Structure formats: structure tokens, C-alpha cells
Short mmCIF file of C-alpha atoms in Angstrom, two decimals:
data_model
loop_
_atom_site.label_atom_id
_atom_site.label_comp_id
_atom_site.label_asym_id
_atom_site.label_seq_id
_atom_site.Cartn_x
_atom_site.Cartn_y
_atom_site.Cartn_z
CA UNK A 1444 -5.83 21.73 24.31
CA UNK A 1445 -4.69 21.13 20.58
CA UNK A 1446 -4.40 17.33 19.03
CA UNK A 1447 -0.86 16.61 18.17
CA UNK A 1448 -1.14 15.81 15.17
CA UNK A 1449 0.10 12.25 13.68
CA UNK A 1450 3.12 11.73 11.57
CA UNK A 1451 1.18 10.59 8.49
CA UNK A 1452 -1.18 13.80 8.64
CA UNK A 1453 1.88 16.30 9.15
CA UNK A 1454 3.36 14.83 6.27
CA UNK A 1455 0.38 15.21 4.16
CA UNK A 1456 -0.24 18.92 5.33
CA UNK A 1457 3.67 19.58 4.16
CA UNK A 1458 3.18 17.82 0.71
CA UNK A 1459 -0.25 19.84 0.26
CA UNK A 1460 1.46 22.97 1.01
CA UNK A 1461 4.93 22.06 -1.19
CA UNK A 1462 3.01 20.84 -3.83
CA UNK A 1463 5.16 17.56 -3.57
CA UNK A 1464 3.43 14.46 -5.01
CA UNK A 1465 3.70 11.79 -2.73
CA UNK A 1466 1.55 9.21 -4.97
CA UNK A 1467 2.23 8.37 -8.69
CA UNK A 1468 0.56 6.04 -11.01
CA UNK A 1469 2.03 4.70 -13.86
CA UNK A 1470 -0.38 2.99 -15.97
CA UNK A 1471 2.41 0.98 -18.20
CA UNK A 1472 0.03 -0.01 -21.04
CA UNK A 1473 -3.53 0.08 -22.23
CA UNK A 1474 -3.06 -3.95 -23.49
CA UNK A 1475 -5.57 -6.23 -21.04
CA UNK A 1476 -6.21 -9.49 -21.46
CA UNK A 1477 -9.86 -9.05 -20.34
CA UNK A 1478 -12.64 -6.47 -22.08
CA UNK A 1479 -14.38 -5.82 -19.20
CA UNK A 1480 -17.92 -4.01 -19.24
CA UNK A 1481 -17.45 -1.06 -17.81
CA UNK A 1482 -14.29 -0.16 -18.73
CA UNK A 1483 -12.79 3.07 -18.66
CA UNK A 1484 -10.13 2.82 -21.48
CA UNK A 1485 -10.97 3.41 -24.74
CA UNK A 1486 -8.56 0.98 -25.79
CA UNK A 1487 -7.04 -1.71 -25.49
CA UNK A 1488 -3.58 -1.78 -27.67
CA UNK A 1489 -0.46 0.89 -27.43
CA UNK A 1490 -0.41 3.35 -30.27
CA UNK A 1491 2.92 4.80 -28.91
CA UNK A 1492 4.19 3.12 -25.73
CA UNK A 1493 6.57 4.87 -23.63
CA UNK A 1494 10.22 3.17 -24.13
CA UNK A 1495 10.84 1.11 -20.93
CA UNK A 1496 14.10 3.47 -20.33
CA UNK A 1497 11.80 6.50 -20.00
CA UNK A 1498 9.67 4.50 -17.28
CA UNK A 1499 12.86 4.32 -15.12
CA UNK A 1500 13.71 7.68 -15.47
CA UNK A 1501 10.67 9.30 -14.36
CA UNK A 1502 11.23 6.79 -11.65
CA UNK A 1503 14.30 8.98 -10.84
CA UNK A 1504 12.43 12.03 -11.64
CA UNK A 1505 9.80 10.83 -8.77
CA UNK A 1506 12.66 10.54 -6.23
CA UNK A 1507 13.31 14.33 -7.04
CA UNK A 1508 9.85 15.67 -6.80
CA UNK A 1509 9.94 13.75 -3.58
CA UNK A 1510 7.13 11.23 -4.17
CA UNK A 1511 6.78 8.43 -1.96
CA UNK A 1512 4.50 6.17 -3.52
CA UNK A 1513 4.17 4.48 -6.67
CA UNK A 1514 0.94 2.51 -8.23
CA UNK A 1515 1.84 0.37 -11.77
CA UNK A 1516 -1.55 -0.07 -13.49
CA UNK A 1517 -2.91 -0.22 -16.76
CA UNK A 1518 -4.75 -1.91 -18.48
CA UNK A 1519 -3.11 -4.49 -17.10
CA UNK A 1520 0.12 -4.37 -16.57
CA UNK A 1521 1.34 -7.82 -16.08
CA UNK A 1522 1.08 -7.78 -20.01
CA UNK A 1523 3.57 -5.28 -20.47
CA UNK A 1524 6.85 -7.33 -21.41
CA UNK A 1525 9.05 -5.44 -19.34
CA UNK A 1526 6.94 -5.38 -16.28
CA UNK A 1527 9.29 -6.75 -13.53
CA UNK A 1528 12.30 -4.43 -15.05
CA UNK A 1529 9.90 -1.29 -14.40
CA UNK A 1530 8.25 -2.57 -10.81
CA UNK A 1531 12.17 -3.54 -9.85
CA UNK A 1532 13.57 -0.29 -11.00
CA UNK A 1533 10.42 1.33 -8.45
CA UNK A 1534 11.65 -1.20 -5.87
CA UNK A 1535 15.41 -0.01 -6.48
CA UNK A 1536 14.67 3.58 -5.99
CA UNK A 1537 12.74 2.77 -2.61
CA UNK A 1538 9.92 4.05 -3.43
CA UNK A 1539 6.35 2.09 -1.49
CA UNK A 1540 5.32 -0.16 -4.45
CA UNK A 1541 1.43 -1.07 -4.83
CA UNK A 1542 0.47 -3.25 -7.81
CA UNK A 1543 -3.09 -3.12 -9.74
CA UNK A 1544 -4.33 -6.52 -11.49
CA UNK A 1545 -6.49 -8.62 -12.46
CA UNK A 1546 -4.73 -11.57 -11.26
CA UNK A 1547 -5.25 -13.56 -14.27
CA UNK A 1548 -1.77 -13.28 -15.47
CA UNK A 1549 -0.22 -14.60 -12.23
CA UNK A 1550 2.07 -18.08 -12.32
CA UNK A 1551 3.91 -19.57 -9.93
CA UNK A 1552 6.98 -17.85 -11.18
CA UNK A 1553 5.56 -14.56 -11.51
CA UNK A 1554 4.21 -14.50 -7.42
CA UNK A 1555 7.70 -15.64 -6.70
CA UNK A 1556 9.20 -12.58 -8.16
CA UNK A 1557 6.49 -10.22 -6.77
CA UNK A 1558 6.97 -11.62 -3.59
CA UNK A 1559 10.83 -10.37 -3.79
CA UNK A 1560 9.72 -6.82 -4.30
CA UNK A 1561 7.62 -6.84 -0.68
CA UNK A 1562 5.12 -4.73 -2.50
CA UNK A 1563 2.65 -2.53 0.20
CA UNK A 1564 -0.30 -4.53 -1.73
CA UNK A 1565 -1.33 -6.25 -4.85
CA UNK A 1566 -4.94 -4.97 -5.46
CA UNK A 1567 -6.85 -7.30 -8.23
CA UNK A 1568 -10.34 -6.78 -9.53
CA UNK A 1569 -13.72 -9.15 -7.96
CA UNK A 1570 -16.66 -8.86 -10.20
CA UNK A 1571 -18.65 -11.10 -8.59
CA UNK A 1572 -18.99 -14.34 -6.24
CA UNK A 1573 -19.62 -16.73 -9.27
CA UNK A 1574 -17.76 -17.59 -12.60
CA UNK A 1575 -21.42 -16.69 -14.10
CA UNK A 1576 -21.41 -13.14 -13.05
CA UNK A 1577 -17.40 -12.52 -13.13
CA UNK A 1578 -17.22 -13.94 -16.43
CA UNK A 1579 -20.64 -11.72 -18.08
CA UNK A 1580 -18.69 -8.84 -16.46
CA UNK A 1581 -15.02 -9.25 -18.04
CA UNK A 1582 -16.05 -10.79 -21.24
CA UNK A 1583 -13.88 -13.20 -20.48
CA UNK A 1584 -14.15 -17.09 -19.91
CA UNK A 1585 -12.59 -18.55 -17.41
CA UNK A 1586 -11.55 -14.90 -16.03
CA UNK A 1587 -12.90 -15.67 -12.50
CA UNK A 1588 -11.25 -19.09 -12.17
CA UNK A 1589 -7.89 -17.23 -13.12
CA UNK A 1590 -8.09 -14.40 -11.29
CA UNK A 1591 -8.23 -16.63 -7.80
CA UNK A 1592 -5.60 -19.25 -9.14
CA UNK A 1593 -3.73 -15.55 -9.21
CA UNK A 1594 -4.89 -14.75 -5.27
CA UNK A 1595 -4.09 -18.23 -4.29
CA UNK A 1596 -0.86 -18.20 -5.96
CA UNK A 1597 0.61 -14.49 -4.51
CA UNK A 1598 -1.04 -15.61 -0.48
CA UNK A 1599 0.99 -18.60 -1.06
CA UNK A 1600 4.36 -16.51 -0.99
CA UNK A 1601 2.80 -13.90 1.96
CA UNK A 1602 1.83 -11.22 -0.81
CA UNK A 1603 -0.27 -8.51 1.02
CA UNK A 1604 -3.33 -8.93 -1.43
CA UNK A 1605 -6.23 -6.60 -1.15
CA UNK A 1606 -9.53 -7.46 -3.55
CA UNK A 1607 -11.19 -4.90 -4.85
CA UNK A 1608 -14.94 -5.20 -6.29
CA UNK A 1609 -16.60 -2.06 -8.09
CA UNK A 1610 -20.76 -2.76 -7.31
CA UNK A 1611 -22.59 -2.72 -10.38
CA UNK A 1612 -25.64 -3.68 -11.53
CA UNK A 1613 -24.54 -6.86 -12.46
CA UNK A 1614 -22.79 -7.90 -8.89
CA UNK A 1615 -25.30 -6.42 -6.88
CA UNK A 1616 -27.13 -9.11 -5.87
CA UNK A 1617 -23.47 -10.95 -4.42
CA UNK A 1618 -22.25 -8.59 -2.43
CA UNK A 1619 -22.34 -11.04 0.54
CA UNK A 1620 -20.62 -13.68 -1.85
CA UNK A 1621 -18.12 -11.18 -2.61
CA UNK A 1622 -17.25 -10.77 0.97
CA UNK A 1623 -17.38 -14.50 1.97
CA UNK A 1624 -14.79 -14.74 -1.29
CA UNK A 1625 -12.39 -12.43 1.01
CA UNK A 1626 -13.14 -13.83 4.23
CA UNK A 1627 -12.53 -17.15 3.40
CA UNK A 1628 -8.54 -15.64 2.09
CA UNK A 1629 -8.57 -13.52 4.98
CA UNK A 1630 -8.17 -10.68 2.75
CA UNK A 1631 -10.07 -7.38 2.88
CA UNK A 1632 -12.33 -6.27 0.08
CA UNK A 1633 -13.46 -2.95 -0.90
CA UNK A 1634 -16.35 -2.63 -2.18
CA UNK A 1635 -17.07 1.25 -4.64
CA UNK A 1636 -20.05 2.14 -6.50
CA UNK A 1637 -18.55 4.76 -8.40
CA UNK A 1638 -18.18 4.08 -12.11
CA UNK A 1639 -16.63 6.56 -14.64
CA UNK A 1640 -17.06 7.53 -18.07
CA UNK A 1641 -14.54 6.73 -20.62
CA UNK A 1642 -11.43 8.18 -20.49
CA UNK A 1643 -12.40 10.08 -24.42
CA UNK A 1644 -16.17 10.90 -22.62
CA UNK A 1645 -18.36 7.97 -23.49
CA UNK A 1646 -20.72 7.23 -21.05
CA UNK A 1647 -21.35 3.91 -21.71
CA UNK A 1648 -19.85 2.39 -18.69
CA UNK A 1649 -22.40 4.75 -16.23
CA UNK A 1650 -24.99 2.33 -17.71
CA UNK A 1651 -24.02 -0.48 -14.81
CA UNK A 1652 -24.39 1.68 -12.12
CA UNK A 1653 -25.69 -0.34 -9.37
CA UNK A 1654 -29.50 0.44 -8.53
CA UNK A 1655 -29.61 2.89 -5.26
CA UNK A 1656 -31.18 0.03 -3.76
CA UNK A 1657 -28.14 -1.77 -3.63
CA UNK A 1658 -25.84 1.46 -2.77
CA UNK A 1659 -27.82 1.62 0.36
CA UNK A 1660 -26.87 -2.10 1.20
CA UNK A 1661 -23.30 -1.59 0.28
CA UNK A 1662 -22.97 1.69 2.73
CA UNK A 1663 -25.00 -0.31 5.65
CA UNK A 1664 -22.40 -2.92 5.37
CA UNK A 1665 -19.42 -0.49 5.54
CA UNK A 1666 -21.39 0.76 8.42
CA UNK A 1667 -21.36 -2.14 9.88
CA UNK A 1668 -17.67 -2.77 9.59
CA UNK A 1669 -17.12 0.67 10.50
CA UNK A 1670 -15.86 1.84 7.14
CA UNK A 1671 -18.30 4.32 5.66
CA UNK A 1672 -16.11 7.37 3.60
CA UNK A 1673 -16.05 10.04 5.74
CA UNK A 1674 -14.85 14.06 5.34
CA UNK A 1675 -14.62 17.03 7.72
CA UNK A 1676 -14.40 20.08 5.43
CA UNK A 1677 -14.08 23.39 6.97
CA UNK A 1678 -13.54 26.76 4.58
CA UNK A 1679 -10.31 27.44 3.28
CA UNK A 1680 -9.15 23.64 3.07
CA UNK A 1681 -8.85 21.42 0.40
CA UNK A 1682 -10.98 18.63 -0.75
CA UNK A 1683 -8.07 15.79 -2.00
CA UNK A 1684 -4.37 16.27 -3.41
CA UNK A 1685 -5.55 17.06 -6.94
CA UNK A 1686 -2.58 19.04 -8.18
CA UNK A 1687 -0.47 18.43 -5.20
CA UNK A 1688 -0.15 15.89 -4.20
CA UNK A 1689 -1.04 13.06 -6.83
CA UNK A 1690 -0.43 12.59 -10.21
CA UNK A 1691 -0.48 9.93 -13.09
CA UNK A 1692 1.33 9.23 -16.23
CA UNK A 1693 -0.40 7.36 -19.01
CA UNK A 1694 1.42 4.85 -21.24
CA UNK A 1695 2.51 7.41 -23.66
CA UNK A 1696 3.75 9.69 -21.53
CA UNK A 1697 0.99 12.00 -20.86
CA UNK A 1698 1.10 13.61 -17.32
CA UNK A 1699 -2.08 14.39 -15.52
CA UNK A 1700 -2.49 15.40 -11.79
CA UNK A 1701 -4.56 11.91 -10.79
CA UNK A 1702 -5.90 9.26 -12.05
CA UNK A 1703 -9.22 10.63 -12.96
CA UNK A 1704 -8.41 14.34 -14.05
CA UNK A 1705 -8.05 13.74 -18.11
CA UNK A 1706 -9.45 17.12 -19.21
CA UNK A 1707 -5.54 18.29 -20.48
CA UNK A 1708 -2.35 16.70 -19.83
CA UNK A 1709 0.55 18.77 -18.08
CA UNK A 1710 2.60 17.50 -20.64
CA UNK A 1711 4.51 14.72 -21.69
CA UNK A 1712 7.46 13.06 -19.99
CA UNK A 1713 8.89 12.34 -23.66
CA UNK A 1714 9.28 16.22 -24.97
CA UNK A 1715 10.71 17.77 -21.53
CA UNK A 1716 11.84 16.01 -17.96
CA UNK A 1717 8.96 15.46 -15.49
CA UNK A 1718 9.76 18.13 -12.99
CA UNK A 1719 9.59 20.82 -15.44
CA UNK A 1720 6.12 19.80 -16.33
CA UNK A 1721 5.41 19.56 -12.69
CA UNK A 1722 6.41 23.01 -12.07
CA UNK A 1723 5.77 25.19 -14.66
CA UNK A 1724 1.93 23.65 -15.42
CA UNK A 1725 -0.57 26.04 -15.76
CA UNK A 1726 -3.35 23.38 -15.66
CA UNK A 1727 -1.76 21.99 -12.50
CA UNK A 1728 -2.23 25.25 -10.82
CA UNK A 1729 -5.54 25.60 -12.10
CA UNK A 1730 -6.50 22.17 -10.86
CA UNK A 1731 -5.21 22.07 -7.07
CA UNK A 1732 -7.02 25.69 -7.12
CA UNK A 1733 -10.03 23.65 -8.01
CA UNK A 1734 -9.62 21.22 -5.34
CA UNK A 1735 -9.62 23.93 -2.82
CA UNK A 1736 -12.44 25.22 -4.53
CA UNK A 1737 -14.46 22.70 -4.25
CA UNK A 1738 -13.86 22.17 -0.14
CA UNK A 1739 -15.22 25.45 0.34
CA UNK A 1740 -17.97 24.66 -1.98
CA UNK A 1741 -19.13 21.73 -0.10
CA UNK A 1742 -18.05 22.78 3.41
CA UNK A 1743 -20.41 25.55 2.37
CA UNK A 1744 -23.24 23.51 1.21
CA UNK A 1745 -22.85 21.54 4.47
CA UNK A 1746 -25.24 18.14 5.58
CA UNK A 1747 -24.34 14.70 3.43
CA UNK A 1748 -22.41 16.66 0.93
CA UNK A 1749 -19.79 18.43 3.32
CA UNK A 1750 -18.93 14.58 4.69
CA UNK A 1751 -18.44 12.63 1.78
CA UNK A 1752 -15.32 11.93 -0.47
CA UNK A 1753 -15.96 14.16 -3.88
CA UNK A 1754 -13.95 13.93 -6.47
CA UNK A 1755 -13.97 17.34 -8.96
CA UNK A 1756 -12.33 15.26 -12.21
CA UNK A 1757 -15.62 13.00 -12.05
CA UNK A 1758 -17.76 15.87 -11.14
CA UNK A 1759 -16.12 17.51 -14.60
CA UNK A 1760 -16.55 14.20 -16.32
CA UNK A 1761 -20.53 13.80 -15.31
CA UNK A 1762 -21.44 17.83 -15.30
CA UNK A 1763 -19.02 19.92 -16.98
CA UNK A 1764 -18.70 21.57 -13.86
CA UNK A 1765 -16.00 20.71 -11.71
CA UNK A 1766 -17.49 22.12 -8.45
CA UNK A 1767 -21.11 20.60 -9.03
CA UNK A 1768 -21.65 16.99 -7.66
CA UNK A 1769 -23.99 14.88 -10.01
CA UNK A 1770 -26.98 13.18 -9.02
CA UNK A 1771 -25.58 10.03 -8.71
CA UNK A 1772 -23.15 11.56 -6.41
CA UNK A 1773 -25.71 13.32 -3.81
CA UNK A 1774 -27.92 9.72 -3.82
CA UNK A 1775 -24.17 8.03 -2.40
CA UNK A 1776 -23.66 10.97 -0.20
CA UNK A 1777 -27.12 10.62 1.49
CA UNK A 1778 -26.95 6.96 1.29
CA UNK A 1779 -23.57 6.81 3.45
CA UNK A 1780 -25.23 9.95 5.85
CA UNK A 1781 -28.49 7.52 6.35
CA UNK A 1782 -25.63 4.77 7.06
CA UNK A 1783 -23.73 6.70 9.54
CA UNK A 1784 -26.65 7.43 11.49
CA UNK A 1785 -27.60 3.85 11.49
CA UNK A 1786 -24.67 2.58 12.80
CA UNK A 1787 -24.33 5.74 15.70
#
């Protein structure tokens, strides 16, 4: 007899097959207030910011394409000056609201008023368990001290706060501090050890990779908790809503179809309305066929590969081939398989 399947799955399976894109992110401005490490901005200041009018109007371009969800990022985007207008004017359209900081910039006030939008989450960046490590990691004084004033200040008004801590080689050694950081704010924490290039290609951020010692740890623990990545590909599915069902606007405008996919934009919300861009894109039809690509690639290959989360904009990033996983990327796969089996 056939699953039913659930509502959140049928919905996805309609979006995939629409094209509709149920998740935008809307990084408002490459300023930040910290310089951290690893960094995948090239920048850190606005050559050409989109007006804050524009922002609300792809807002009401989203509600047309029929997205659900909306992500404000950045940099950081607590230091764009219109911030609240922008995350209000997400709010106002009902759209699901999650919120990516670093925390640092949070007052009193400022929780107070995030707190009135009932966001889903606010997700803000853990470097480490000590000041020491945080601090080497953001370049930035005081950053770990501010970024929990921020925590404590949003759980104070019953902000849904989720911490997020990318493993590098620099935190790898307080991964447990990390967690008892969260536990003690009863507050999950997700822990990634995938670090990018630069959004204009330099590597220089791959150099903190954590050491595949430590990956191991980091997928026992998920194992552990129950939480190791997991995909079932079969042939003639896709491998994520790249082109679909996902895409991202950077603060001048450019379109892309995620986060991580920067090899062309669609186009740019300032010369023509988003929609059009949506539709007519040539390199968004060329990247969702890469997406289903790349599930038959890896269903095909089958073992570690076939079950783990791959994501063809880093693959393009690392390779220069879309469709071929690096070798950073197999070690994680086979780390998370060893993990799986562990925990069986």
C-alpha cells in the first residue's frame, strides 16, 4: 500500500514541478560589523545598494511568484538603516520571516521590535565556546560577549533563536562547548563543516576547513542526536530546489537561483520586475536541469554519495564541474555513512 504523503512534501513536489519559489533570501547589504575569517563576501561596503522601495516591491513580486518564505541576510543586516521597514514590509505581506545575524547588533529595543514580527527563527553565528576562539575567528573584540548579550536579549522576549556554528579548524576542539553554550539557552545548534569559497572565487576561506578528524566527531554527534543529513535519490528526481524552488537576491539587485549558485545572475530586479527574470531565465532553466542532473548522477554512483546532501553551486565553485563532488565532499559523505552505521 502507498504512503500518503504529508502536506509539507506535496507542497514541495507542486513547487518543484511549477517552478514556484517557495524560499527567498534577501541579503540587504554586504556592510558587517565583524570581518570574520572565513568569510564568503568579498566585501564589506555597498557599491550600489538597492533603494529600500525596491526591497518592498520584490516583496510583492514574491507574493506573485507564490513564495512562502523569506530569509533577510547579509552581511549583516541589522546594519542596514532601514532594516525593520524591509523585515515589517515581509511581515505585512505574510510571508514566514527567518532572520540571519550575528547578534551583536541586538538592544533591548531592537529584540522588542523583532519580537513583534513573530519571526519562524532568528539564526546568529557561534564560533566557538570561548571569547578566545570567537573573537580570533570574527576579528572582532568583544564579538562573542555581544553576540550572547544579543541571544539573551531576543529569549528574553520568547524569540525562537536557533545558533548556528560552522566547524572549522579553529572551533574544532569546542564542539562540546559549543553545544553546552545551546543547552544551557535551551536552544538548538547546528553544527556544518562546509565552508565556501568567496563569492568572486578566492579560496582563501577553504583554508579553515576543519581536519577530517574532527568531521568524524561532528557526524558521530549528529548521530547521536539522530540528526545525520540524509538523501534517498532514485533516477529521474532531483537533488534540491536549485532553479525551482529557491532563489536569492543580492544587495544590488542581482537575482540568482540560491544562495550559493553565483556563476551568472538571472538578472537584476532594478532593469525589469522579478517575475520576468524568473520566467524567461535561460540560466534558471539551465540550473534546475542541473539539479536533476546531478540526482541521477549520484543516485547512479550509489553508496555514501547517493545519501548525502550535495550541493552542485559548491561542486561548481570547488571543481568547475557542477555534477562532480570534491574531495572534501566524498570525506563528509563517508564520514556521515560511517556515522549512520554507528548509530544503527
Amino acid at each position: 500500500m502507498a504512503l500518503a504523503w504529508s502536506p509539507s512534501a506535496r507542497l514541495k513536489q507542486v513547487a518543484l514541478e511549477r517552478a514556484q519559489p517557495l524560499a527567498a533570501n534577501l541579503e540587504l547589504t554586504y556592510r558587517c560589523n565583524w570581518r570574520c575569517v572565513f568569510c564568503y563576501n568579498p566585501r564589506h561596503n555597498d557599491l550600489r545598494g538597492l533603494p529600500t522601495e525596491r526591497w518592498l516591491g520584490v516583496l510583492d513580486e514574491l507574493r506573485e511568484l507564490g513564495t512562502l518564505y523569506v530569509g533577510l541576510t547579509g552581511g549583516e543586516p541589522l546594519t542596514h538603516p532601514e532594516f525593520l521597514t524591509i523585515a515589517r514590509g515581509v511581515r505585512e505581506r505574510a510571508f514566514a520571516l527567518r532572520i540571519l545575524t550575528n547578534g551583536a547588533l541586538v538592544t533591548d529595543a531592537l529584540a522588542e521590535s523583532i519580537a513583534q514580527l513573530m519571526p519562524m527563527a532568528v539564526e546568529l553565528s557561534l564560533h566557538g565556546s570561548s571569547a578566545l576562539t570567537h573573537d580570533r575567528t570574527t576579528a572582532t573584540p568583544g564579538s562573542f560577549d555581544a553576540m550572547l548579550r544579543g541571544v539573551e536579549r531576543l529569549l528574553r522576549v520568547k524569540v525562537a533563536v536557533v545558533l548556528k556554528a560552522p566547524l572549522t579548524r579553529l572551533n574544532e576542539d569546542e564542539m562540546e562547548g559549543m553545544q553546552r553554550i545551546a543547552s544551557e539557552r535551551g536552544v538548538p545548534l547546528r553544527l556544518d563543516s562546509a565552508l565556501t569559497p568567496r563569492d568572486d572565487g578566492d579560496p582563501g576561506p577553504l583554508a579553515y576547513r576543519a581536519s577530517p578528524a574532527a568531521v568524524e566527531r561532528m557526524f558521530r554527534a549528529l548521530g547521536e542526536q539522530g540528526q545525520i543529513p540524509f538523501e534517498e535519490r532514485v533516477l529521474g528526481g532531483t537533488n534540491c530546489g536549485l532553479g525551482r524552488t529557491t532563489l536569492a537576491i543580492d544587495p544590488e539587485g542581482n537575482v540568482f537561483p540560491c544562495m550559493q549558485w553565483r556563476r551568472a545572475p538571472l538578472g537584476n530586479v532594478r532593469d525589469a520586475p522579478l517575475g520576468t527574470i524568473w520566467r524567461e531565465s535561460e540560466e534558471r532553466l539551465s540550473a534546475a536541469a542541473t539539479a536533476r542532473a546531478a540526482s541521477d548522477r549520484l543516485a547512479e554512483a550509489g553508496g555514501a554519495l547517493a545519501a548525502f546532501p550535495f550541493c552542485p553551486a559548491l561542486a561548481q565553485q570547488h571543481t568547475g564541474d557542477p555534477l562532480r563532488p570534491d574531495a572534501n565532499h566524498v570525506e563528509q559523505a563517508e564520514a556521515a555513512a560511517r556515522a549512520r552505521l554507528a548509530s544503527a
